[in-house]
mmCIF file of C-alpha atoms in Angstrom:
data_model
loop_
_atom_site.group_PDB
_atom_site.id
_atom_site.type_symbol
_atom_site.label_atom_id
_atom_site.label_comp_id
_atom_site.label_asym_id
_atom_site.label_seq_id
_atom_site.Cartn_x
_atom_site.Cartn_y
_atom_site.Cartn_z
ATOM 1 C CA MET A 169 46.193 116.399 -34.891
ATOM 2 C CA ALA A 170 47.710 114.946 -38.094
ATOM 3 C CA PHE A 171 46.871 111.427 -39.212
ATOM 4 C CA PRO A 172 49.340 109.097 -37.412
ATOM 5 C CA ALA A 173 50.639 107.470 -40.596
ATOM 6 C CA ARG A 174 53.839 106.076 -39.073
ATOM 7 C CA GLN A 175 52.074 104.412 -36.156
ATOM 8 C CA VAL A 176 49.383 102.989 -38.431
ATOM 9 C CA PHE A 177 51.937 101.617 -40.899
ATOM 10 C CA SER A 178 53.895 99.971 -38.099
ATOM 11 C CA THR A 179 50.838 97.877 -37.224
ATOM 12 C CA TRP A 180 50.286 96.426 -40.699
ATOM 13 C CA PRO A 181 51.609 92.949 -39.752
ATOM 14 C CA LEU A 182 49.060 92.755 -36.959
ATOM 15 C CA LEU A 183 46.190 93.993 -39.109
ATOM 16 C CA LEU A 184 47.131 91.676 -41.984
ATOM 17 C CA GLY A 185 47.373 88.685 -39.686
ATOM 18 C CA MET A 186 44.093 89.480 -37.986
ATOM 19 C CA GLY A 187 42.449 90.001 -41.370
ATOM 20 C CA MET A 188 43.399 86.477 -42.452
ATOM 21 C CA LEU A 189 42.361 85.095 -39.082
ATOM 22 C CA MET A 190 38.942 86.738 -39.328
ATOM 23 C CA LEU A 191 38.454 85.320 -42.825
ATOM 24 C CA GLY A 192 38.919 81.901 -41.271
ATOM 25 C CA ALA A 193 36.712 82.735 -38.293
ATOM 26 C CA GLY A 194 33.928 84.038 -40.523
ATOM 27 C CA LEU A 195 34.007 80.950 -42.721
ATOM 28 C CA GLN A 196 34.262 78.581 -39.755
ATOM 29 C CA GLY A 197 31.093 79.699 -37.987
ATOM 30 C CA THR A 198 28.967 79.509 -41.118
ATOM 31 C CA LEU A 199 30.477 76.234 -42.328
ATOM 32 C CA ILE A 200 29.899 74.439 -39.024
ATOM 33 C CA GLY A 201 26.254 75.499 -38.840
ATOM 34 C CA LEU A 202 25.648 74.571 -42.481
ATOM 35 C CA ARG A 203 27.461 71.243 -42.303
ATOM 36 C CA ALA A 204 25.609 70.286 -39.112
ATOM 37 C CA THR A 205 22.325 70.785 -40.945
ATOM 38 C CA ILE A 206 23.546 68.801 -43.958
ATOM 39 C CA GLU A 207 24.550 65.936 -41.645
ATOM 40 C CA GLY A 208 21.058 65.903 -40.156
ATOM 41 C CA PHE A 209 21.825 67.268 -36.699
ATOM 42 C CA PRO A 210 18.550 68.397 -35.072
ATOM 43 C CA PRO A 211 18.386 72.208 -34.707
ATOM 44 C CA PHE A 212 18.645 72.092 -30.904
ATOM 45 C CA VAL A 213 21.671 69.782 -31.052
ATOM 46 C CA THR A 214 23.274 72.217 -33.480
ATOM 47 C CA GLY A 215 22.508 75.047 -31.068
ATOM 48 C CA VAL A 216 24.227 73.195 -28.224
ATOM 49 C CA VAL A 217 27.277 72.553 -30.410
ATOM 50 C CA MET A 218 27.477 76.218 -31.412
ATOM 51 C CA SER A 219 27.070 77.366 -27.798
ATOM 52 C CA CYS A 220 30.121 75.330 -26.797
ATOM 53 C CA TYR A 221 32.249 77.827 -28.722
ATOM 54 C CA TYR A 222 31.126 80.674 -26.473
ATOM 55 C CA VAL A 223 31.725 78.638 -23.318
ATOM 56 C CA GLY A 224 35.306 78.170 -24.471
ATOM 57 C CA TYR A 225 35.499 81.811 -25.483
ATOM 58 C CA ILE A 226 34.790 83.018 -21.950
ATOM 59 C CA GLY A 227 37.384 80.617 -20.566
ATOM 60 C CA GLY A 228 40.010 81.599 -23.132
ATOM 61 C CA SER A 229 39.546 85.298 -22.447
ATOM 62 C CA ALA A 230 40.188 84.689 -18.739
ATOM 63 C CA TRP A 231 42.999 82.148 -18.993
ATOM 64 C CA THR A 232 45.172 83.621 -21.752
ATOM 65 C CA PRO A 233 46.490 86.673 -19.833
ATOM 66 C CA LEU A 234 47.675 84.316 -17.080
ATOM 67 C CA MET A 235 49.377 82.062 -19.651
ATOM 68 C CA MET A 236 51.111 85.030 -21.279
ATOM 69 C CA GLN A 237 52.487 86.158 -17.937
ATOM 70 C CA ARG A 238 54.047 82.722 -17.449
ATOM 71 C CA VAL A 239 55.462 81.792 -20.869
ATOM 72 C CA GLY A 240 55.212 84.917 -23.035
ATOM 73 C CA HIS A 241 53.220 86.130 -26.032
ATOM 74 C CA ILE A 242 54.982 84.201 -28.795
ATOM 75 C CA ARG A 243 54.697 80.758 -27.229
ATOM 76 C CA VAL A 244 51.070 81.246 -26.275
ATOM 77 C CA PHE A 245 50.195 82.566 -29.730
ATOM 78 C CA ALA A 246 51.973 79.687 -31.498
ATOM 79 C CA ALA A 247 50.356 77.079 -29.254
ATOM 80 C CA LEU A 248 46.846 78.470 -29.672
ATOM 81 C CA THR A 249 47.063 78.771 -33.454
ATOM 82 C CA ALA A 250 48.408 75.215 -33.709
ATOM 83 C CA VAL A 251 45.587 73.812 -31.581
ATOM 84 C CA SER A 252 42.916 75.822 -33.419
ATOM 85 C CA SER A 253 44.242 74.593 -36.788
ATOM 86 C CA VAL A 254 44.109 71.003 -35.583
ATOM 87 C CA ALA A 255 40.652 71.472 -34.058
ATOM 88 C CA ILE A 256 39.058 72.597 -37.312
ATOM 89 C CA LEU A 257 40.703 69.748 -39.244
ATOM 90 C CA LEU A 258 39.454 67.195 -36.722
ATOM 91 C CA GLN A 259 35.919 68.455 -37.266
ATOM 92 C CA ALA A 260 36.215 67.275 -40.864
ATOM 93 C CA VAL A 261 37.202 63.809 -39.618
ATOM 94 C CA PHE A 262 34.909 63.242 -36.629
ATOM 95 C CA VAL A 263 31.480 64.417 -37.739
ATOM 96 C CA THR A 264 29.435 63.751 -34.606
ATOM 97 C CA PRO A 265 27.723 66.193 -32.225
ATOM 98 C CA VAL A 266 29.814 65.104 -29.220
ATOM 99 C CA TRP A 267 33.129 65.544 -31.006
ATOM 100 C CA TRP A 268 32.032 68.810 -32.552
ATOM 101 C CA GLY A 269 30.890 70.166 -29.196
ATOM 102 C CA PHE A 270 34.278 69.400 -27.670
ATOM 103 C CA LEU A 271 36.172 70.795 -30.663
ATOM 104 C CA ARG A 272 34.002 73.928 -30.766
ATOM 105 C CA PHE A 273 34.848 74.474 -27.106
ATOM 106 C CA ALA A 274 38.551 74.120 -27.952
ATOM 107 C CA SER A 275 38.153 76.538 -30.874
ATOM 108 C CA GLY A 276 36.484 79.056 -28.583
ATOM 109 C CA VAL A 277 39.342 78.881 -26.094
ATOM 110 C CA CYS A 278 41.942 79.227 -28.848
ATOM 111 C CA PHE A 279 40.301 82.043 -30.789
ATOM 112 C CA ALA A 280 39.697 84.043 -27.625
ATOM 113 C CA GLY A 281 43.336 83.562 -26.676
ATOM 114 C CA ILE A 282 44.574 84.521 -30.135
ATOM 115 C CA TYR A 283 42.532 87.722 -29.976
ATOM 116 C CA VAL A 284 43.954 88.539 -26.546
ATOM 117 C CA VAL A 285 47.559 88.088 -27.712
ATOM 118 C CA ALA A 286 47.156 89.964 -31.002
ATOM 119 C CA GLU A 287 45.126 92.812 -29.560
ATOM 120 C CA SER A 288 47.495 93.268 -26.632
ATOM 121 C CA TRP A 289 50.222 93.863 -29.201
ATOM 122 C CA LEU A 290 48.025 96.377 -30.977
ATOM 123 C CA ASN A 291 47.138 98.104 -27.734
ATOM 124 C CA GLY A 292 50.819 98.216 -26.838
ATOM 125 C CA ARG A 293 51.547 100.170 -30.024
ATOM 126 C CA ALA A 294 48.798 102.711 -29.353
ATOM 127 C CA THR A 295 49.186 106.010 -27.565
ATOM 128 C CA ASN A 296 46.511 108.290 -26.181
ATOM 129 C CA GLN A 297 46.686 110.218 -29.466
ATOM 130 C CA THR A 298 46.501 107.210 -31.813
ATOM 131 C CA ARG A 299 44.422 104.634 -29.923
ATOM 132 C CA GLY A 300 41.106 105.734 -31.420
ATOM 133 C CA THR A 301 42.424 105.639 -35.001
ATOM 134 C CA LEU A 302 44.118 102.268 -34.581
ATOM 135 C CA PHE A 303 41.016 100.870 -32.929
ATOM 136 C CA ALA A 304 38.805 102.045 -35.806
ATOM 137 C CA LEU A 305 41.132 100.386 -38.330
ATOM 138 C CA TYR A 306 41.132 97.213 -36.288
ATOM 139 C CA MET A 307 37.334 97.099 -36.180
ATOM 140 C CA LEU A 308 37.182 97.680 -39.944
ATOM 141 C CA THR A 309 39.575 94.749 -40.394
ATOM 142 C CA LEU A 310 37.457 92.605 -38.081
ATOM 143 C CA TYR A 311 34.137 93.300 -39.804
ATOM 144 C CA GLY A 312 35.685 93.047 -43.265
ATOM 145 C CA GLY A 313 37.268 89.694 -42.453
ATOM 146 C CA LEU A 314 34.150 88.241 -40.865
ATOM 147 C CA GLY A 315 31.960 89.407 -43.743
ATOM 148 C CA GLY A 316 34.398 88.448 -46.477
ATOM 149 C CA GLY A 317 34.919 85.014 -44.977
ATOM 150 C CA GLN A 318 31.282 84.168 -45.708
ATOM 151 C CA TYR A 319 31.943 84.218 -49.442
ATOM 152 C CA LEU A 320 34.747 81.655 -49.127
ATOM 153 C CA LEU A 321 31.919 79.187 -48.559
ATOM 154 C CA MET A 322 31.598 79.077 -52.350
ATOM 155 C CA ALA A 323 35.205 77.896 -52.775
ATOM 156 C CA ALA A 324 34.336 74.210 -52.328
ATOM 157 C CA ASP A 325 31.543 71.774 -51.525
ATOM 158 C CA PRO A 326 30.595 72.191 -47.823
ATOM 159 C CA ARG A 327 29.945 68.435 -47.675
ATOM 160 C CA GLY A 328 33.641 67.739 -48.243
ATOM 161 C CA PRO A 329 36.829 68.438 -46.263
ATOM 162 C CA MET A 330 38.333 71.221 -48.409
ATOM 163 C CA LEU A 331 36.702 74.163 -46.627
ATOM 164 C CA PHE A 332 37.957 72.829 -43.300
ATOM 165 C CA VAL A 333 41.442 72.675 -44.801
ATOM 166 C CA LEU A 334 41.082 76.240 -46.103
ATOM 167 C CA ILE A 335 40.180 77.512 -42.625
ATOM 168 C CA SER A 336 43.205 75.727 -41.173
ATOM 169 C CA VAL A 337 45.442 77.311 -43.825
ATOM 170 C CA LEU A 338 44.109 80.807 -43.084
ATOM 171 C CA ILE A 339 44.653 80.352 -39.347
ATOM 172 C CA SER A 340 48.185 79.104 -39.950
ATOM 173 C CA LEU A 341 49.031 81.947 -42.347
ATOM 174 C CA ALA A 342 47.782 84.491 -39.824
ATOM 175 C CA VAL A 343 50.719 83.554 -37.614
ATOM 176 C CA VAL A 344 53.335 84.575 -40.181
ATOM 177 C CA PRO A 345 53.091 88.396 -40.299
ATOM 178 C CA MET A 346 52.551 88.685 -36.550
ATOM 179 C CA SER A 347 55.321 86.292 -35.533
ATOM 180 C CA LEU A 348 57.828 87.957 -37.901
ATOM 181 C CA SER A 349 57.005 91.436 -36.637
ATOM 182 C CA VAL A 350 59.962 93.245 -35.066
ATOM 183 C CA GLN A 351 57.730 94.929 -32.519
ATOM 184 C CA ARG A 352 58.494 94.204 -28.891
ATOM 185 C CA ALA A 353 55.679 92.423 -27.103
ATOM 186 C CA PRO A 354 54.104 94.612 -24.425
ATOM 187 C CA GLU A 355 53.663 93.707 -20.803
ATOM 188 C CA ILE A 356 50.355 92.021 -20.115
ATOM 189 C CA GLU A 357 48.230 92.911 -17.152
ATOM 190 C CA VAL A 358 45.410 90.726 -15.878
ATOM 191 C CA PRO A 359 42.400 93.068 -15.843
ATOM 192 C CA ALA A 360 40.625 93.670 -12.570
ATOM 193 C CA LYS A 361 36.862 93.225 -12.535
ATOM 194 C CA ILE A 362 34.199 95.402 -11.040
ATOM 195 C CA ARG A 363 31.517 93.483 -9.136
ATOM 196 C CA TYR A 364 28.533 92.575 -11.298
ATOM 197 C CA ARG A 365 26.116 93.771 -8.640
ATOM 198 C CA GLU A 366 27.869 97.141 -8.539
ATOM 199 C CA LEU A 367 27.868 97.364 -12.330
ATOM 200 C CA TYR A 368 24.134 96.657 -12.414
ATOM 201 C CA ARG A 369 23.508 99.252 -9.711
ATOM 202 C CA LEU A 370 25.353 101.886 -11.727
ATOM 203 C CA SER A 371 23.781 101.036 -15.104
ATOM 204 C CA PRO A 372 20.939 98.471 -15.082
ATOM 205 C CA MET A 373 19.967 99.296 -18.651
ATOM 206 C CA GLY A 374 23.512 98.864 -19.916
ATOM 207 C CA VAL A 375 24.011 95.506 -18.214
ATOM 208 C CA VAL A 376 20.756 94.041 -19.546
ATOM 209 C CA ALA A 377 21.455 95.399 -23.035
ATOM 210 C CA VAL A 378 24.974 93.903 -23.054
ATOM 211 C CA ILE A 379 23.539 90.463 -22.236
ATOM 212 C CA VAL A 380 20.788 90.741 -24.869
ATOM 213 C CA ALA A 381 23.383 91.901 -27.412
ATOM 214 C CA GLY A 382 25.262 88.651 -26.785
ATOM 215 C CA VAL A 383 22.087 86.602 -27.211
ATOM 216 C CA VAL A 384 21.242 88.306 -30.509
ATOM 217 C CA SER A 385 24.714 88.367 -32.082
ATOM 218 C CA SER A 386 25.562 84.743 -31.224
ATOM 219 C CA SER A 387 22.178 83.641 -32.566
ATOM 220 C CA LEU A 388 22.856 85.465 -35.818
ATOM 221 C CA PHE A 389 26.346 84.015 -36.285
ATOM 222 C CA SER A 390 25.495 80.479 -35.123
ATOM 223 C CA MET A 391 21.921 79.817 -36.249
ATOM 224 C CA GLY A 392 21.719 82.101 -39.284
ATOM 225 C CA PRO A 393 23.353 79.498 -41.571
ATOM 226 C CA VAL A 394 21.095 76.788 -40.123
ATOM 227 C CA TYR A 395 17.985 78.843 -40.884
ATOM 228 C CA ALA A 396 19.201 79.597 -44.398
ATOM 229 C CA ARG A 397 19.844 75.936 -45.103
ATOM 230 C CA LEU A 398 16.476 74.842 -43.714
ATOM 231 C CA ILE A 399 14.583 77.192 -46.038
ATOM 232 C CA GLY A 400 16.413 75.705 -49.020
ATOM 233 C CA LEU A 401 19.145 78.220 -49.860
ATOM 234 C CA ARG A 402 22.223 77.026 -51.734
ATOM 235 C CA ALA A 403 25.732 77.524 -50.346
ATOM 236 C CA SER A 404 26.297 80.654 -52.455
ATOM 237 C CA ASP A 405 23.036 82.152 -51.227
ATOM 238 C CA ILE A 406 23.851 81.270 -47.615
ATOM 239 C CA ALA A 407 27.169 83.081 -48.033
ATOM 240 C CA THR A 408 25.332 86.158 -49.291
ATOM 241 C CA PHE A 409 22.714 85.927 -46.533
ATOM 242 C CA MET A 410 25.394 85.911 -43.838
ATOM 243 C CA GLY A 411 27.745 88.283 -45.646
ATOM 244 C CA VAL A 412 25.247 91.118 -46.019
ATOM 245 C CA SER A 413 24.163 90.653 -42.389
ATOM 246 C CA ILE A 414 27.711 91.307 -41.188
ATOM 247 C CA LEU A 415 29.010 93.799 -43.752
ATOM 248 C CA ALA A 416 25.957 96.031 -43.313
ATOM 249 C CA ALA A 417 27.209 96.698 -39.787
ATOM 250 C CA VAL A 418 30.250 98.468 -41.249
ATOM 251 C CA ILE A 419 27.936 101.097 -42.754
ATOM 252 C CA THR A 420 25.620 101.595 -39.794
ATOM 253 C CA GLN A 421 28.070 101.874 -36.891
ATOM 254 C CA LEU A 422 29.212 105.469 -37.438
ATOM 255 C CA PRO A 423 25.793 107.132 -37.923
ATOM 256 C CA ILE A 424 24.306 105.214 -34.993
ATOM 257 C CA GLY A 425 27.259 106.152 -32.837
ATOM 258 C CA ARG A 426 27.074 109.835 -33.712
ATOM 259 C CA TRP A 427 23.342 109.871 -33.066
ATOM 260 C CA SER A 428 23.822 108.296 -29.638
ATOM 261 C CA ASP A 429 26.454 110.917 -28.760
ATOM 262 C CA ARG A 430 23.915 113.699 -29.349
ATOM 263 C CA THR A 431 20.931 112.287 -27.442
ATOM 264 C CA ASP A 432 19.910 109.861 -24.700
ATOM 265 C CA ARG A 433 21.531 106.550 -25.646
ATOM 266 C CA ARG A 434 18.488 104.711 -24.322
ATOM 267 C CA THR A 435 16.360 106.475 -26.922
ATOM 268 C CA VAL A 436 18.773 105.365 -29.630
ATOM 269 C CA LEU A 437 18.850 101.850 -28.213
ATOM 270 C CA ILE A 438 15.044 101.676 -28.246
ATOM 271 C CA ALA A 439 14.940 102.945 -31.830
ATOM 272 C CA VAL A 440 17.624 100.485 -32.930
ATOM 273 C CA CYS A 441 15.799 97.579 -31.283
ATOM 274 C CA LEU A 442 12.494 98.579 -32.880
ATOM 275 C CA ILE A 443 14.021 98.791 -36.362
ATOM 276 C CA ALA A 444 15.733 95.419 -35.920
ATOM 277 C CA LEU A 445 12.508 93.992 -34.485
ATOM 278 C CA VAL A 446 10.516 95.100 -37.536
ATOM 279 C CA ALA A 447 13.169 93.615 -39.833
ATOM 280 C CA ALA A 448 13.070 90.337 -37.885
ATOM 281 C CA VAL A 449 9.272 90.083 -37.958
ATOM 282 C CA ALA A 450 9.282 90.861 -41.675
ATOM 283 C CA GLY A 451 11.983 88.247 -42.199
ATOM 284 C CA GLY A 452 9.878 85.621 -40.465
ATOM 285 C CA MET A 453 6.731 86.554 -42.387
ATOM 286 C CA ILE A 454 7.837 87.477 -45.904
ATOM 287 C CA GLY A 455 11.541 86.614 -46.022
ATOM 288 C CA THR A 456 10.963 83.591 -48.219
ATOM 289 C CA ILE A 457 9.050 85.518 -50.898
ATOM 290 C CA SER A 458 12.270 86.145 -52.798
ATOM 291 C CA LYS A 459 16.004 86.018 -52.227
ATOM 292 C CA LEU A 460 16.311 89.765 -52.739
ATOM 293 C CA THR A 461 13.726 90.406 -50.029
ATOM 294 C CA LEU A 462 15.475 88.019 -47.646
ATOM 295 C CA PHE A 463 18.909 89.549 -48.261
ATOM 296 C CA ALA A 464 17.576 93.083 -47.803
ATOM 297 C CA LEU A 465 15.914 92.169 -44.506
ATOM 298 C CA ALA A 466 19.032 90.302 -43.355
ATOM 299 C CA ALA A 467 21.162 93.373 -44.078
ATOM 300 C CA ALA A 468 18.712 95.616 -42.244
ATOM 301 C CA PHE A 469 18.612 93.322 -39.240
ATOM 302 C CA GLY A 470 22.342 92.623 -39.022
ATOM 303 C CA GLY A 471 23.392 96.194 -39.710
ATOM 304 C CA ILE A 472 21.221 97.467 -36.873
ATOM 305 C CA ALA A 473 21.335 94.604 -34.352
ATOM 306 C CA LEU A 474 25.131 94.292 -34.396
ATOM 307 C CA SER A 475 25.420 97.837 -33.045
ATOM 308 C CA LEU A 476 23.710 96.860 -29.768
ATOM 309 C CA TYR A 477 26.878 95.858 -27.934
ATOM 310 C CA SER A 478 28.673 99.109 -28.699
ATOM 311 C CA LEU A 479 25.628 101.124 -27.647
ATOM 312 C CA ALA A 480 25.262 99.166 -24.411
ATOM 313 C CA ALA A 481 28.953 99.385 -23.520
ATOM 314 C CA SER A 482 28.997 103.120 -24.256
ATOM 315 C CA HIS A 483 25.892 103.592 -22.088
ATOM 316 C CA ILE A 484 27.571 101.775 -19.196
ATOM 317 C CA ASN A 485 30.688 103.934 -19.538
ATOM 318 C CA ASP A 486 28.536 107.058 -19.279
ATOM 319 C CA HIS A 487 27.705 106.022 -15.697
ATOM 320 C CA LEU A 488 31.255 105.147 -14.597
ATOM 321 C CA THR A 489 34.101 107.241 -13.270
ATOM 322 C CA ALA A 490 37.424 107.313 -15.100
ATOM 323 C CA ASP A 491 38.908 104.839 -12.602
ATOM 324 C CA GLN A 492 36.034 102.371 -13.038
ATOM 325 C CA ILE A 493 35.970 102.223 -16.834
ATOM 326 C CA VAL A 494 38.965 99.961 -17.502
ATOM 327 C CA SER A 495 38.176 97.559 -14.632
ATOM 328 C CA ALA A 496 34.591 97.235 -15.885
ATOM 329 C CA SER A 497 35.606 96.200 -19.412
ATOM 330 C CA SER A 498 36.329 92.537 -18.624
ATOM 331 C CA SER A 499 33.097 92.240 -16.642
ATOM 332 C CA ILE A 500 31.164 93.615 -19.617
ATOM 333 C CA VAL A 501 32.804 91.078 -21.941
ATOM 334 C CA THR A 502 31.927 88.221 -19.572
ATOM 335 C CA LEU A 503 28.291 89.311 -19.310
ATOM 336 C CA ASN A 504 28.069 89.452 -23.093
ATOM 337 C CA GLY A 505 29.634 86.002 -23.271
ATOM 338 C CA LEU A 506 27.000 84.561 -20.961
ATOM 339 C CA GLY A 507 24.314 85.915 -23.269
ATOM 340 C CA SER A 508 26.175 84.451 -26.244
ATOM 341 C CA ILE A 509 26.032 80.987 -24.699
ATOM 342 C CA VAL A 510 22.274 81.208 -24.202
ATOM 343 C CA GLY A 511 21.407 82.665 -27.629
ATOM 344 C CA PRO A 512 21.891 79.592 -29.866
ATOM 345 C CA LEU A 513 20.141 77.405 -27.282
ATOM 346 C CA ILE A 514 17.027 79.587 -27.261
ATOM 347 C CA VAL A 515 16.832 80.046 -31.020
ATOM 348 C CA SER A 516 17.543 76.402 -31.838
ATOM 349 C CA TRP A 517 14.865 75.229 -29.391
ATOM 350 C CA THR A 518 12.251 77.558 -30.882
ATOM 351 C CA MET A 519 13.222 76.462 -34.399
ATOM 352 C CA LYS A 520 12.779 72.844 -33.339
ATOM 353 C CA GLN A 521 9.328 73.584 -31.914
ATOM 354 C CA PHE A 522 7.964 76.000 -34.524
ATOM 355 C CA GLY A 523 10.084 75.617 -37.656
ATOM 356 C CA PRO A 524 12.653 77.808 -39.462
ATOM 357 C CA PRO A 525 10.691 81.125 -39.255
ATOM 358 C CA ALA A 526 11.136 80.950 -35.467
ATOM 359 C CA TYR A 527 14.739 82.040 -36.095
ATOM 360 C CA PHE A 528 13.567 85.569 -36.853
ATOM 361 C CA PHE A 529 10.595 85.563 -34.491
ATOM 362 C CA SER A 530 12.657 84.520 -31.467
ATOM 363 C CA LEU A 531 15.118 87.334 -32.175
ATOM 364 C CA ALA A 532 12.180 89.731 -32.414
ATOM 365 C CA VAL A 533 10.916 88.614 -28.993
ATOM 366 C CA MET A 534 14.340 89.214 -27.432
ATOM 367 C CA LEU A 535 14.548 92.692 -28.921
ATOM 368 C CA GLY A 536 10.979 93.496 -27.931
ATOM 369 C CA SER A 537 11.716 92.503 -24.338
ATOM 370 C CA LEU A 538 14.713 94.831 -24.324
ATOM 371 C CA VAL A 539 12.553 97.667 -25.670
ATOM 372 C CA LEU A 540 10.059 97.238 -22.833
ATOM 373 C CA TYR A 541 12.834 97.211 -20.259
ATOM 374 C CA ALA A 542 14.477 100.283 -21.806
ATOM 375 C CA VAL A 543 11.200 102.221 -21.729
ATOM 376 C CA TRP A 544 10.744 101.294 -18.066
ATOM 377 C CA ARG A 545 14.288 102.436 -17.257
ATOM 378 C CA LYS A 546 13.689 105.770 -19.000
ATOM 379 C CA ILE A 547 10.730 106.292 -16.683
ATOM 380 C CA GLN A 548 12.781 105.337 -13.620
ATOM 381 C CA ARG A 549 15.923 107.391 -14.337
ATOM 382 C CA GLY A 550 16.678 110.542 -16.301
ATOM 383 C CA ALA A 551 19.177 110.743 -19.143
ATOM 384 C CA VAL A 552 22.891 111.315 -18.604
ATOM 385 C CA PRO A 553 23.596 115.040 -19.155
ATOM 386 C CA GLY A 554 25.338 115.749 -22.440
ATOM 387 C CA PRO A 555 28.562 117.120 -20.891
ATOM 388 C CA LEU A 556 28.972 113.923 -18.842
ATOM 389 C CA LYS A 557 28.594 111.530 -21.776
ATOM 390 C CA LEU A 558 31.661 109.845 -23.215
ATOM 391 C CA PRO A 559 32.052 109.393 -26.988
ATOM 392 C CA PHE A 560 30.541 106.313 -28.653
ATOM 393 C CA ILE A 561 33.205 103.809 -29.670
ATOM 394 C CA ASN A 562 32.460 100.862 -31.930
ATOM 395 C CA VAL A 563 33.646 97.709 -30.188
ATOM 396 C CA GLN A 564 33.262 93.947 -30.265
ATOM 397 C CA PRO A 565 33.084 91.810 -27.131
ATOM 398 C CA GLN A 566 36.675 90.640 -26.935
ATOM 399 C CA ALA A 567 38.898 90.854 -23.901
ATOM 400 C CA VAL A 568 41.636 93.237 -25.006
ATOM 401 C CA SER A 569 39.616 95.183 -27.564
ATOM 402 C CA GLY A 570 37.170 95.824 -24.745
ATOM 403 C CA GLN A 571 40.054 97.196 -22.707
ATOM 404 C CA MET A 572 41.183 99.320 -25.666
ATOM 405 C CA MET A 573 37.688 100.768 -25.934
ATOM 406 C CA ALA A 574 37.672 101.318 -22.192
ATOM 407 C CA GLN A 575 41.048 103.051 -22.373
ATOM 408 C CA VAL A 576 39.766 105.447 -25.039
ATOM 409 C CA ALA A 577 36.743 106.196 -22.873
ATOM 410 C CA HIS A 578 39.001 106.544 -19.827
ATOM 411 C CA ASP A 579 41.198 109.060 -21.647
ATOM 412 C CA ALA A 580 38.120 111.044 -22.644
ATOM 413 C CA ALA A 581 36.817 110.993 -19.075
ATOM 414 C CA VAL A 582 40.142 112.159 -17.664
ATOM 415 C CA ALA A 583 40.327 114.948 -20.243
ATOM 416 C CA GLU A 584 36.823 116.113 -19.284
ATOM 417 C CA GLU A 585 37.689 116.011 -15.580
ATOM 418 C CA ARG A 586 40.792 118.102 -16.204
ATOM 419 C CA ALA A 587 38.825 120.571 -18.288
ATOM 420 C CA ASP A 588 36.243 120.927 -15.519
ATOM 421 C CA SER A 589 38.964 121.622 -12.965
ATOM 422 C CA VAL A 590 40.516 124.452 -14.980
#
């Protein structure tokens, strides 16, 4: 099939808007963690503040489809971007843990809702033939924006208000290309959920891995800047530390995905966890020897660990029927969100008790626990036969992008079922 140039070009307003939004999102997470440390917030208090974002994120993912059904995409999108712009500005004014916790919750609700609206538009433009390509471009935009946003930290002093203003500007500008798009907004459907008990029965390994992936990724995004500040890195070095952690994932996703398509995904998951575990232990032990060593270990850890969610979601899909895949996507996102809430709390508590190196060591313990569970599951259940496996699809835990990934997997499952019936 030829490259769908027309369909891809028609989505440029969405991709441009999301690119600017992710620049703001990438800068926001790092700035809040860094500024909290500068203001003297204890590590555990910072962890609680950062976790509030993920509490709001779960709520926003669930509430936004209902809001869109009532008042439409445009009004919901405009309202959420306005509130998120105000929320980040208020954090520059009211610098207290209580206010920041509340405003982080509001930001989580708004960002989740913005993703739902924007990605539903993108999904509405996709067909069975173009969904995979559009999804890959979207994920590239997401990772590029998140990683690039880290380097905006060097644009101003993090102790002042200018970076908060910059984030607000980026969020506001993201509205322009998407709101001026001539594309008709698609119908929104509230996704059905598969029971969590049933999902665990079908794929215990996948469910546990999805939760651990949330713990690890939220810890990286939320507590990584705190760790970097506590070991004495400057703002420019913190930007590099976080930037290489995220951008490395752009390079690793495809080879890891192809490897998992050719063998037992649990084997790949174990290998990925072990590599990330070694990088984390090394980071805790020798990461402070030099900046180059720290950045290399951060890239190794982030590039590998950020593939866990995609691996886990793909492993779950291997055990589902075509009819179950789409309904399971929202449940998978919620499970990951629950892990994301817990992650900063665990890491911040261990950092409070044992110092900054506990950032890496606590992540290593989480990954090691997942390795042990994965080995036990391999003993309990055989691998999914190659012909029954669905293709690996790189995905982030967001409501509609999860459904897009599920739809790609669903299409592949239906195609295989039709081929088997011929």
